[in-house]
Coordinates of C-alpha atoms and ligand atoms in Angstrom, one line a residue:
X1 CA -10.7 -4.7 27.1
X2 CA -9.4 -2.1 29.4
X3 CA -7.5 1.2 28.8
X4 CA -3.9 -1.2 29.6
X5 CA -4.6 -3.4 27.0
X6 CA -2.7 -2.7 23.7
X7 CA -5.6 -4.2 21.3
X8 CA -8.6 -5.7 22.0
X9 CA -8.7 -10.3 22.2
X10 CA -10.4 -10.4 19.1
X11 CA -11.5 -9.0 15.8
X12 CA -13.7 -9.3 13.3
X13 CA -12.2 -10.3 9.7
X14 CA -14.5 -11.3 7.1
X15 CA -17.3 -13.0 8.6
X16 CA -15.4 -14.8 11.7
X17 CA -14.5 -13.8 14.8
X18 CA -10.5 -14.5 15.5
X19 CA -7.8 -13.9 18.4
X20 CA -5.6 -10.5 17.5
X21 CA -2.9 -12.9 16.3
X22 CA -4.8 -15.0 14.2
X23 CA -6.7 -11.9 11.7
X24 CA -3.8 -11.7 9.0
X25 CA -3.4 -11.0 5.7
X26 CA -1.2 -11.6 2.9
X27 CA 1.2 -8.9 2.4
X28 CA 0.1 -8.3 -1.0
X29 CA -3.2 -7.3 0.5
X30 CA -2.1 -4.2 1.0
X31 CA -1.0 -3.0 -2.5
X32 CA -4.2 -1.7 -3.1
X33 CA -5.2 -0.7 0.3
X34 CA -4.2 2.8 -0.3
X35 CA -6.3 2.7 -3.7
X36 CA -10.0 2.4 -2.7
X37 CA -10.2 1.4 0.7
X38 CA -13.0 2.8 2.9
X39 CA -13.4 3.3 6.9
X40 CA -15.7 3.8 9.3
X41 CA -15.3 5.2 13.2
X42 CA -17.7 5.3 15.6
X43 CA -17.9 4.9 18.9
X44 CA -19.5 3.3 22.2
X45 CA -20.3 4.9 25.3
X46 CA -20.4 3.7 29.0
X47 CA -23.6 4.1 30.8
X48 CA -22.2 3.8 34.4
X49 CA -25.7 2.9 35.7
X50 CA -26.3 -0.1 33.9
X51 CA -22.0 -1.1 33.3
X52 CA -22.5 -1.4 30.0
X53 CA -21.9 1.0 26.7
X54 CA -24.1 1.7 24.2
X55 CA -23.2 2.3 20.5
X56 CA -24.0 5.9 19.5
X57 CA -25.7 5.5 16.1
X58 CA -24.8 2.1 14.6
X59 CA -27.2 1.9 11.9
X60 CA -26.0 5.4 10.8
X61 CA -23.1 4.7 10.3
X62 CA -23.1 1.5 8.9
X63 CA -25.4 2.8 6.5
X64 CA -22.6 5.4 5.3
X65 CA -20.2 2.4 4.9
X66 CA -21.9 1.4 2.8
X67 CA -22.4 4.5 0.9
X68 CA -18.4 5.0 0.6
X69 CA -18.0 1.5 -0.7
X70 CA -21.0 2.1 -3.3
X71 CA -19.3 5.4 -4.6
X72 CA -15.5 3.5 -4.3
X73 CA -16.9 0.2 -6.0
X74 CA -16.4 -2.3 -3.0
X75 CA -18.3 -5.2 -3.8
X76 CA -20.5 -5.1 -0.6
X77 CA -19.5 -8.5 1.1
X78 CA -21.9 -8.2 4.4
X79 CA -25.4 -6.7 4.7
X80 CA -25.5 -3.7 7.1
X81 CA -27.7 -6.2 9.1
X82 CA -24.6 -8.8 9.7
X83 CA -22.2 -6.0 10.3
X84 CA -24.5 -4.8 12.6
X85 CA -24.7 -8.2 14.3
X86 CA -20.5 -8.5 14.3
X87 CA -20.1 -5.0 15.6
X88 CA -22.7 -5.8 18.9
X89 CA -20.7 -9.9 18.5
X90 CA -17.1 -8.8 19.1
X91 CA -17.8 -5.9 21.8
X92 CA -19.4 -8.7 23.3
X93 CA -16.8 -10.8 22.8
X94 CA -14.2 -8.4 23.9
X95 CA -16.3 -8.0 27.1
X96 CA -16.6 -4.0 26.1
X97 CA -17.9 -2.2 29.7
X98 CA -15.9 0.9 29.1
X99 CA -16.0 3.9 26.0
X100 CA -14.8 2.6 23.2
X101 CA -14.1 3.7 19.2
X102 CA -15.1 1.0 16.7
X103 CA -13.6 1.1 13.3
X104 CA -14.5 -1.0 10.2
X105 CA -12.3 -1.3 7.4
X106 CA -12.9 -2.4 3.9
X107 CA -10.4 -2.9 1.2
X108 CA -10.5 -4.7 -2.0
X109 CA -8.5 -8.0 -1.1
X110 CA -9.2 -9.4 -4.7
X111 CA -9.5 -8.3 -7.6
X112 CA -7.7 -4.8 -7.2
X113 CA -9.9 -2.4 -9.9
X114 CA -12.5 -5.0 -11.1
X115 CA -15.8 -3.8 -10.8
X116 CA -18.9 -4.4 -8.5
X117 CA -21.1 -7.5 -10.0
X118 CA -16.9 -9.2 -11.3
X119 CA -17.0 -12.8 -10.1
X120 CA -13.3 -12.2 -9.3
X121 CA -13.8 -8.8 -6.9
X122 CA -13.9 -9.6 -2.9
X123 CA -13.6 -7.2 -0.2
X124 CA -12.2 -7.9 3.2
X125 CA -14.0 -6.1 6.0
X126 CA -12.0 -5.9 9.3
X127 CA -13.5 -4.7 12.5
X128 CA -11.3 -3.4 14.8
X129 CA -12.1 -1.7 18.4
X130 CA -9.6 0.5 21.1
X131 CA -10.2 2.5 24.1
X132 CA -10.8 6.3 24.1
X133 CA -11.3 8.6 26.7
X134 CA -13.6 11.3 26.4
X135 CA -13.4 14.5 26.5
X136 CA -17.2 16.0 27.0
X137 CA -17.5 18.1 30.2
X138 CA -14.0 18.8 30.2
X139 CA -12.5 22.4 29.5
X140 CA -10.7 20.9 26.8
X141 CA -10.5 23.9 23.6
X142 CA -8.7 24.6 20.8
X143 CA -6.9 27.3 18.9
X144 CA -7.0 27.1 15.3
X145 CA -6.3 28.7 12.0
X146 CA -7.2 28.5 8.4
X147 CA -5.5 26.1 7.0
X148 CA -3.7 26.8 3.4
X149 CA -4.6 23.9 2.2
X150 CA -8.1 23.3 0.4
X151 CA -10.8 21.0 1.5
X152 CA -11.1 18.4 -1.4
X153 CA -14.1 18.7 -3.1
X154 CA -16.9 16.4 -4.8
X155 CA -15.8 16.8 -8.7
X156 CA -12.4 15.4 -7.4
X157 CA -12.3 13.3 -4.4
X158 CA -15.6 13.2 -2.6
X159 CA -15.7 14.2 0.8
X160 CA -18.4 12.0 1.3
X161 CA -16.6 9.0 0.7
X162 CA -14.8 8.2 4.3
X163 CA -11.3 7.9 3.6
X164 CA -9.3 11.0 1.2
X165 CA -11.0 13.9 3.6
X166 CA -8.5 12.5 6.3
X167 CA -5.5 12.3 3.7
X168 CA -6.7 16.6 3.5
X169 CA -7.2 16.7 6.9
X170 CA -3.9 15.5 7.9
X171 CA -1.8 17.6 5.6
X172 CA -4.3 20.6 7.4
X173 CA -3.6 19.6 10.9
X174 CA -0.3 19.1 10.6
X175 CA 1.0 22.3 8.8
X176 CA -1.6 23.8 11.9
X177 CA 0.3 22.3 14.7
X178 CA 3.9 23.2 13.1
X179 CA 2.7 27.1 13.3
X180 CA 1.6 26.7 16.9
X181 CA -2.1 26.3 16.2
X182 CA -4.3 23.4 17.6
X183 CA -6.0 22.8 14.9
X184 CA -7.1 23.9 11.6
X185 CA -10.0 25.0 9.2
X186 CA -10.2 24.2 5.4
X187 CA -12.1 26.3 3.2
X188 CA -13.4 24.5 0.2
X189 CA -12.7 25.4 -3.8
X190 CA -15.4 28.8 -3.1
X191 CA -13.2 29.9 -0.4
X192 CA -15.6 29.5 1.9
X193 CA -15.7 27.4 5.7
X194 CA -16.2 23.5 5.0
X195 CA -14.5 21.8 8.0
X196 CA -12.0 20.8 10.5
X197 CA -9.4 17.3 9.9
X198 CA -11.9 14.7 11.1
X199 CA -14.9 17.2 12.1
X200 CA -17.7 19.3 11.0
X201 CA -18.1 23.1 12.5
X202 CA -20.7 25.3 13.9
X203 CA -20.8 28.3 15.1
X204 CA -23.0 30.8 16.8
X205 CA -23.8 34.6 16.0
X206 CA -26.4 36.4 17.4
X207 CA -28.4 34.0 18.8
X208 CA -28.2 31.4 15.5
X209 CA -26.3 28.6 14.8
X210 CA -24.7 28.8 11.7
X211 CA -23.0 25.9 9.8
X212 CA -21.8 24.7 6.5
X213 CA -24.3 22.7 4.4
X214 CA -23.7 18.8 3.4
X215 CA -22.2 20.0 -0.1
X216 CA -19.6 22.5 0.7
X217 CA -17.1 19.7 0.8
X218 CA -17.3 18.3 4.4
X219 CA -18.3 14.9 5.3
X220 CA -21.9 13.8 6.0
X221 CA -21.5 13.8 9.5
X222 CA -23.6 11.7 11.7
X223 CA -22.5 14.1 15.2
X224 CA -23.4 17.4 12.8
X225 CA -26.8 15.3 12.3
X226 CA -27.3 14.8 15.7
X227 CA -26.4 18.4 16.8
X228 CA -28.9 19.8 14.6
X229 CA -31.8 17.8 16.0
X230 CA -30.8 18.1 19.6
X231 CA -30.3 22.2 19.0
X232 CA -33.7 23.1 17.2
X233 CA -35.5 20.1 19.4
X234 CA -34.5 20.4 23.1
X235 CA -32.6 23.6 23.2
X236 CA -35.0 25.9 20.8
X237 CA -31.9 27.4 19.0
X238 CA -32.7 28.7 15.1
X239 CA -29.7 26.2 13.3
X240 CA -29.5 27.6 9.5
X241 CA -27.2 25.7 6.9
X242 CA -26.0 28.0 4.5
X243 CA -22.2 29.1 3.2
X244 CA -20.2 30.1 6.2
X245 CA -17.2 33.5 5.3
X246 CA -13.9 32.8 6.7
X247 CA -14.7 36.6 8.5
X248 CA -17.7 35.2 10.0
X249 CA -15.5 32.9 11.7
X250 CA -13.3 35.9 13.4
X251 CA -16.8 37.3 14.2
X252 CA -18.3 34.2 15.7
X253 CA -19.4 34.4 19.1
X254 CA -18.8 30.6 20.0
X255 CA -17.2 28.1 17.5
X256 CA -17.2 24.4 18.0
X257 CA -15.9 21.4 16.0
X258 CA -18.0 18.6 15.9
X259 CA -17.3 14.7 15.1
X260 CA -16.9 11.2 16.5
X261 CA -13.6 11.7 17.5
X262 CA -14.0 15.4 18.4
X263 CA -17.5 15.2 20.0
X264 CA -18.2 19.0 20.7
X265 CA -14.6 20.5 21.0
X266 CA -15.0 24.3 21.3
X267 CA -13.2 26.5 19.3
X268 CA -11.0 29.4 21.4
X269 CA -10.0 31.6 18.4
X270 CA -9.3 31.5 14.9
X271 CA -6.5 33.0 13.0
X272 CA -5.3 34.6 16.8
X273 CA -9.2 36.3 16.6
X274 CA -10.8 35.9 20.0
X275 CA -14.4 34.5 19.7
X276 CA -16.4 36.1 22.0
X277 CA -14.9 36.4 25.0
X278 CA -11.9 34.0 23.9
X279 CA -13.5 31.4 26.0
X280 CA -16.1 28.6 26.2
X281 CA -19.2 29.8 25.2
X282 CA -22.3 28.9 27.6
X283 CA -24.1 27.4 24.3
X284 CA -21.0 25.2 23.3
X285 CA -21.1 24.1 26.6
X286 CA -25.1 23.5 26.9
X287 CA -24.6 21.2 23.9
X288 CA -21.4 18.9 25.0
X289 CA -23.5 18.5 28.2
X290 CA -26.7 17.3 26.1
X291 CA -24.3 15.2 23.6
X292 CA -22.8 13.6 26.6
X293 CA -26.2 12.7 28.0
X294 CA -27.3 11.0 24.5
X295 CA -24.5 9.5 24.1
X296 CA -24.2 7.9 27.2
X297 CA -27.9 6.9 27.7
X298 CA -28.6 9.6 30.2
X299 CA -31.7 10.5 29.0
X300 CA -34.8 9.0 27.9
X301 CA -35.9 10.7 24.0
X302 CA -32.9 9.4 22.0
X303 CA -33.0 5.7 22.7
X304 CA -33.2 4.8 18.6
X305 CA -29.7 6.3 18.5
X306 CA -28.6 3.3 21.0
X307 CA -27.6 0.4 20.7
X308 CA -26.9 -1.4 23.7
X309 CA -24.1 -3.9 24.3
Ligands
PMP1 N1 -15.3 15.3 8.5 C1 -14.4 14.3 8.4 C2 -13.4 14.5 7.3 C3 -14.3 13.2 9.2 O1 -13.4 12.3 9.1 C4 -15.3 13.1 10.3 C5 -15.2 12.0 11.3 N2 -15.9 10.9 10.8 C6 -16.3 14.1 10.4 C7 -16.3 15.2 9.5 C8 -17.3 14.0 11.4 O2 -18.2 13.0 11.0 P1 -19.0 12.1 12.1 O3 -19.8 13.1 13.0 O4 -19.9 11.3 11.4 O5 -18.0 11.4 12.9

């Protein structure tokens, strides 16, 4: 699959592999999609030396596929083992050299509200993959604001369940965008920081690393995981998880979202506050160049996190 190709040959639908035209559903299908459905994004990375990608965390994040199709009541169709296997089959298959997201989808195609354990329940899991192009090592930065929406919350609609965050998210980023603004930051039902649409967020004062903890309404995230490690481990910075102010935010010397999709995208100001000197920070940038190095398989300590293709 190259960056010209406007999906990949095949995908992944329920066990088989099948040409792009060929993985269909029936329209009713997606009644219920809406209701219930899960996702998953993650994504592989190109290790120019060998020409082939590794995935960045597979088992992770399979693992929390699972866990939003537990909490949602999916009947769980495939093992993490045999999605693992039909993630690695259809990159193959797609003859994937090049960066690439990977996105499983499951939805109840039968069975609509019936419970886990209902002889009548199914779930359809697709696997679907497309190009992306990465923007570690570039000076690419945002401007953000808080958003006036608030970050769903656990006694409601988890956060930890992959799919209503992005429905939040969206409604965030896009009231952001029509006031100018690159992005956006929720706080949660305390008013205080939880995240960014589709990313978790850090940031640094005096010398620490400061970001919300898993239950302030954000995501699990598998990129805020792998920040933490990679900061206390190889760089020696103090990373405390505690409740974040929106103030501390205008104070912050460096801010940086962090996500699959956003990688480590710094944060330029918030609310038209400056952070710092109102320009990458030399920490955000220390820690895209590691993350780029994991991710890509440019160093030797992380090799669990890989999977290669
Ligand atoms: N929060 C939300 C709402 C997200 O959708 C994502 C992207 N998956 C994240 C945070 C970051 O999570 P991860 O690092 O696992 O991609």
């Amino acid at each position: 699959m190259t960056h010209n190709e406007e999906h990949p040959h095949c995908l992944w639908l329920d066990g088989d592999l099948l040409p792009w035209g060929e993985a269909t559903v029936h329209i009713t299908a997606l009644e219920w999609v809406g209701v219930g459905s899960v996702f998953e994004t993650f994504k592989a990375y190109r290790n120019d030396s060998v020409g082939r990608v590794y995935v960045f965390r597979l088992e992770d994040h399979l693992a929390r596929f699972g866990d939003s199709m537990k909490l949602v009541e999916l009947e769980p169709r495939f093992s993490p083992e045999q999605l693992r296997g039909a993630v690695v089959e259809l990159l193959r298959a797609n003859e994937v050299c090049q960066d690439t997201y990977i996105r499983p989808f499951a939805f109840a195609s039968r069975g609509r509200y019936l419970s886990r354990g209902s002889p009548e329940a199914a779930t359809s899991v697709l696997i679907n993959l497309f190009p992306f192009e990465s923007q570690l090592k570039t000076d690419h930065a945002v401007h953000c604001c808080v958003s006036s929406w608030t970050c769903i919350s656990d006694d409601v609609m988890p956060p930890r369940i992959k799919a209503v965050a992005n429905w939040n998210g969206r409604l965030a980023r896009n009231e952001a965008t029509r006031n100018g603004y690159d992005e956006a930051v929720l706080l949660n039902e305390r008013r205080k920081v939880a995240e960014g649409p589709g990313a978790c967020l850090m940031l640094v004062r005096r010398g620490q690393v400061i970001t919300p903890p898993v239950t302030a309404g954000i995501l699990d995230s598998i990129t805020r995981d792998t920040l933490i490690g990679l900061l206390r481990q190889e760089l020696r910075v103090e990373v405390v998880e505690r409740e974040v102010d929106r103030t501390e935010l205008y104070l912050a010397e460096e801010a940086f979202f962090c996500g699959t999709g956003a990688e480590v995208r710094p944060i330029l100001s918030v609310d038209r506050f400056p952070l710092g000197e109102g320009q990458i920070g030399p920490l955000t940038r220390q820690i895209g160049a590691l993350y780029h190095d994991v991710v890509r398989g440019l160093e030797s300590h992380h090799g669990d996190w890989r999977t290669l293709v």
